[in-house]
């Protein structure tokens, strides 16, 4: 379970020197299997994810993981405490193989067969990838799936995915949902997914809507999704059918 209490985060405008508030007094408790975070671009969704992971440090407020205050922990300490984070744009590591990365994620040296199992679950032909380097030869979609395989290998109690569907084709997307389900069965932890995708929102136990740095709505998909889809449809109509 993750508790966020009165979390605030600001950045400094380089031109004016003024403080711009990105998140403003955000409080929410996440204790469900799958929780999706959605909202307009620039609303603070990815910032919230990075604050949870420890990539950014909040101006004020608290973050508690299973009752333990992790607010002052750095990213390494939070990872050890049980938090995983998947970037919207995964990082490349020249000279490190896919198998090496999955082994590091698992915390032990794993066999080729074990690495292949994790890769197969995310829709990659394992023999073609297990010894490849995490470099420019991999597409964004391939990197995304490898990163998901790494988090699956970690088996942490709180996993954060920032737009995991980006660069994922339809077949892999359907399997991606199965990977999330298996991940929960393995860890019995919580999975937080930043996404605009209706198919992701539809599997969520709860949906958090962030707008202008605040939580605009929080509830079950039955409570949130109809109104959200209606608002999106109205927006598309008003813009002449464009996203």
Coordinates of C-alpha atoms in Angstrom, one line a residue:
X1 CA 0.0 0.0 0.0
X2 CA 1.2 3.5 -0.9
X3 CA 0.0 6.6 1.0
X4 CA 0.6 10.0 -0.5
X5 CA 0.0 12.9 1.9
X6 CA -0.2 16.6 0.9
X7 CA 2.5 16.2 -1.8
X8 CA 3.6 19.4 -3.4
X9 CA 6.2 19.9 -6.1
X10 CA 7.4 23.0 -8.0
X11 CA 9.9 23.9 -10.6
X12 CA 11.6 27.2 -11.4
X13 CA 10.8 29.0 -14.6
X14 CA 14.2 29.6 -16.3
X15 CA 13.1 32.8 -17.9
X16 CA 11.2 34.5 -15.1
X17 CA 12.7 32.8 -12.1
X18 CA 9.2 32.3 -10.7
X19 CA 8.1 29.0 -9.1
X20 CA 5.6 27.0 -11.1
X21 CA 3.6 24.5 -9.1
X22 CA 3.4 21.1 -10.8
X23 CA 1.6 19.2 -8.1
X24 CA -0.4 21.0 -5.4
X25 CA -1.3 19.3 -2.1
X26 CA -1.9 15.8 -3.6
X27 CA -3.2 13.2 -1.2
X28 CA -4.3 9.6 -2.1
X29 CA -4.0 6.1 -0.9
X30 CA -3.2 3.3 -3.4
X31 CA -4.1 -0.2 -2.1
X32 CA -5.7 -1.9 -5.1
X33 CA -4.3 -4.4 -7.6
X34 CA -4.2 -2.0 -10.6
X35 CA -4.5 1.8 -10.3
X36 CA -4.4 3.9 -13.5
X37 CA -3.5 7.6 -13.5
X38 CA -4.8 9.7 -16.3
X39 CA -5.4 13.3 -17.2
X40 CA -4.4 16.0 -19.7
X41 CA -0.8 16.4 -21.0
X42 CA 1.2 18.5 -18.5
X43 CA -1.2 17.8 -15.6
X44 CA 1.5 16.3 -13.4
X45 CA 1.0 12.5 -14.0
X46 CA 4.6 11.6 -14.8
X47 CA 5.8 14.0 -12.1
X48 CA 3.8 12.1 -9.6
X49 CA 5.3 8.8 -10.8
X50 CA 8.9 10.2 -10.5
X51 CA 8.2 11.5 -7.0
X52 CA 7.1 8.1 -5.9
X53 CA 10.2 6.5 -7.4
X54 CA 12.5 9.1 -5.9
X55 CA 13.7 10.6 -9.2
X56 CA 12.3 13.9 -8.0
X57 CA 12.1 15.2 -4.4
X58 CA 8.9 16.8 -3.2
X59 CA 8.8 20.3 -1.8
X60 CA 6.6 19.1 1.0
X61 CA 4.4 16.2 2.0
X62 CA 4.9 12.5 2.7
X63 CA 5.1 9.2 0.8
X64 CA 4.6 6.0 2.9
X65 CA 5.1 2.5 1.6
X66 CA 3.3 -0.1 3.8
X67 CA 3.3 2.4 6.6
X68 CA 7.1 3.3 6.3
X69 CA 7.9 6.9 5.5
X70 CA 10.1 6.8 2.4
X71 CA 9.9 10.6 1.7
X72 CA 13.6 11.2 2.5
X73 CA 14.9 8.0 0.7
X74 CA 16.8 8.4 -2.5
X75 CA 16.0 6.4 -5.6
X76 CA 18.3 3.5 -4.7
X77 CA 16.9 3.2 -1.2
X78 CA 13.3 3.2 -2.5
X79 CA 14.2 0.5 -5.0
X80 CA 15.5 -1.6 -2.1
X81 CA 12.4 -0.8 -0.1
X82 CA 10.3 -2.4 -2.9
X83 CA 9.5 0.2 -5.6
X84 CA 10.1 -0.3 -9.3
X85 CA 9.8 2.3 -12.0
X86 CA 9.5 1.9 -15.8
X87 CA 10.3 5.1 -17.7
X88 CA 8.2 6.5 -20.5
X89 CA 11.3 6.4 -22.6
X90 CA 13.6 3.6 -21.4
X91 CA 17.3 4.2 -21.0
X92 CA 19.9 2.5 -23.3
X93 CA 23.0 0.9 -21.9
X94 CA 25.7 0.2 -24.4
X95 CA 27.9 -2.8 -23.6
X96 CA 25.2 -4.5 -21.3
X97 CA 23.2 -7.4 -22.6
X98 CA 19.5 -8.0 -22.1
X99 CA 20.3 -11.0 -20.0
X100 CA 22.7 -8.9 -17.8
X101 CA 19.9 -6.4 -17.2
X102 CA 17.3 -9.0 -16.3
X103 CA 19.9 -10.6 -13.9
X104 CA 20.5 -7.3 -12.3
X105 CA 16.8 -6.7 -11.9
X106 CA 16.3 -10.1 -10.4
X107 CA 19.2 -9.5 -7.9
X108 CA 20.9 -12.7 -8.9
X109 CA 22.6 -14.3 -11.9
X110 CA 19.8 -16.1 -13.8
X111 CA 20.1 -18.7 -16.5
X112 CA 19.5 -18.2 -20.2
X113 CA 16.3 -20.2 -19.8
X114 CA 15.0 -18.0 -17.0
X115 CA 15.8 -14.8 -19.0
X116 CA 14.0 -16.3 -22.0
X117 CA 10.9 -17.0 -19.9
X118 CA 10.7 -13.3 -18.9
X119 CA 11.3 -12.1 -22.5
X120 CA 8.7 -14.5 -23.9
X121 CA 6.1 -13.2 -21.5
X122 CA 6.5 -9.7 -23.1
X123 CA 6.2 -11.0 -26.6
X124 CA 9.9 -11.1 -27.6
X125 CA 11.5 -14.1 -29.3
X126 CA 14.0 -14.8 -26.5
X127 CA 16.8 -16.3 -28.6
X128 CA 17.0 -13.2 -30.7
X129 CA 17.3 -10.8 -27.7
X130 CA 18.9 -12.5 -24.8
X131 CA 22.5 -11.6 -25.8
X132 CA 21.8 -8.3 -27.5
X133 CA 23.1 -5.1 -26.1
X134 CA 20.7 -2.4 -24.7
X135 CA 21.8 0.1 -27.4
X136 CA 20.6 2.0 -30.4
X137 CA 19.9 -1.3 -32.3
X138 CA 16.7 -1.8 -30.2
X139 CA 13.5 0.1 -31.1
X140 CA 11.6 2.0 -28.4
X141 CA 8.9 -0.7 -28.3
X142 CA 11.6 -3.4 -27.8
X143 CA 13.2 -1.4 -25.0
X144 CA 9.8 -0.9 -23.4
X145 CA 9.1 -4.6 -23.4
X146 CA 12.5 -5.5 -22.0
X147 CA 12.0 -3.0 -19.2
X148 CA 8.7 -4.6 -18.3
X149 CA 10.4 -8.0 -18.3
X150 CA 13.0 -6.5 -15.9
X151 CA 10.4 -5.3 -13.5
X152 CA 8.6 -8.6 -13.7
X153 CA 11.9 -10.3 -12.7
X154 CA 12.3 -7.9 -9.8
X155 CA 9.0 -8.8 -8.3
X156 CA 8.6 -5.7 -6.1
X157 CA 5.6 -4.8 -4.0
X158 CA 4.9 -1.5 -5.8
X159 CA 5.5 -1.1 -9.5
X160 CA 5.1 2.2 -11.5
X161 CA 4.7 2.2 -15.3
X162 CA 4.8 5.5 -17.2
X163 CA 2.8 4.9 -20.4
X164 CA 3.8 1.2 -20.8
X165 CA 1.8 1.0 -24.1
X166 CA 4.0 3.5 -25.9
X167 CA 5.5 1.7 -29.0
X168 CA 3.7 -1.5 -28.2
X169 CA 1.8 -3.1 -31.1
X170 CA -1.7 -4.5 -30.7
X171 CA -0.7 -8.1 -30.2
X172 CA 1.9 -7.2 -27.6
X173 CA -0.6 -4.8 -25.9
X174 CA -3.0 -7.6 -25.3
X175 CA -0.3 -9.7 -23.8
X176 CA 1.0 -6.7 -21.8
X177 CA -2.2 -6.8 -19.8
X178 CA -1.7 -10.5 -19.1
X179 CA 1.9 -9.7 -17.9
X180 CA 0.5 -7.2 -15.4
X181 CA -2.0 -9.8 -14.1
X182 CA 0.8 -12.4 -13.7
X183 CA 2.9 -9.8 -12.0
X184 CA 0.3 -9.2 -9.4
X185 CA -0.3 -12.9 -8.9
X186 CA 3.5 -13.3 -8.2
X187 CA 4.0 -10.3 -5.8
X188 CA 0.4 -9.6 -4.5
X189 CA 1.6 -6.0 -4.7
X190 CA 0.2 -2.8 -6.3
X191 CA 0.7 -1.7 -9.9
X192 CA 0.3 2.0 -10.8
X193 CA 0.0 2.8 -14.5
X194 CA 0.2 6.2 -16.1
X195 CA -1.9 6.0 -19.3
X196 CA -4.4 7.6 -21.7
X197 CA -5.4 4.3 -23.2
X198 CA -9.0 3.2 -22.7
X199 CA -7.9 -0.5 -22.6
X200 CA -5.5 0.2 -19.8
X201 CA -8.1 2.3 -17.9
X202 CA -10.7 -0.5 -18.4
X203 CA -8.6 -3.1 -16.4
X204 CA -8.0 -0.7 -13.5
X205 CA -9.5 -1.3 -10.1
X206 CA -9.3 2.4 -9.5
X207 CA -8.7 5.5 -11.7
X208 CA -7.0 8.7 -10.6
X209 CA -7.6 11.7 -12.8
X210 CA -5.1 14.5 -12.4
X211 CA -5.7 18.0 -13.8
X212 CA -3.8 21.2 -13.1
X213 CA -1.6 19.5 -10.5
X214 CA -4.5 18.3 -8.4
X215 CA -6.6 15.1 -8.1
X216 CA -9.7 15.9 -10.0
X217 CA -11.4 12.5 -9.5
X218 CA -10.6 9.2 -7.9
X219 CA -12.8 6.1 -8.0
X220 CA -13.7 2.8 -9.7
X221 CA -13.7 2.6 -13.5
X222 CA -17.5 2.3 -13.3
X223 CA -17.6 5.7 -11.6
X224 CA -14.8 7.5 -13.6
X225 CA -14.6 6.0 -17.1
X226 CA -18.0 7.0 -18.5
X227 CA -17.6 10.6 -17.6
X228 CA -14.0 10.6 -18.8
X229 CA -14.8 9.1 -22.2
X230 CA -17.7 11.5 -22.6
X231 CA -15.4 14.5 -21.9
X232 CA -12.8 13.1 -24.4
X233 CA -15.5 12.7 -27.0
X234 CA -16.7 16.2 -26.5
X235 CA -13.2 17.5 -26.8
X236 CA -12.6 15.6 -30.1
X237 CA -15.9 17.0 -31.4
X238 CA -15.0 20.5 -30.5
X239 CA -11.6 20.2 -32.2
X240 CA -13.1 18.9 -35.4
X241 CA -12.4 15.2 -34.7
X242 CA -8.7 15.7 -33.9
X243 CA -7.0 14.4 -30.8

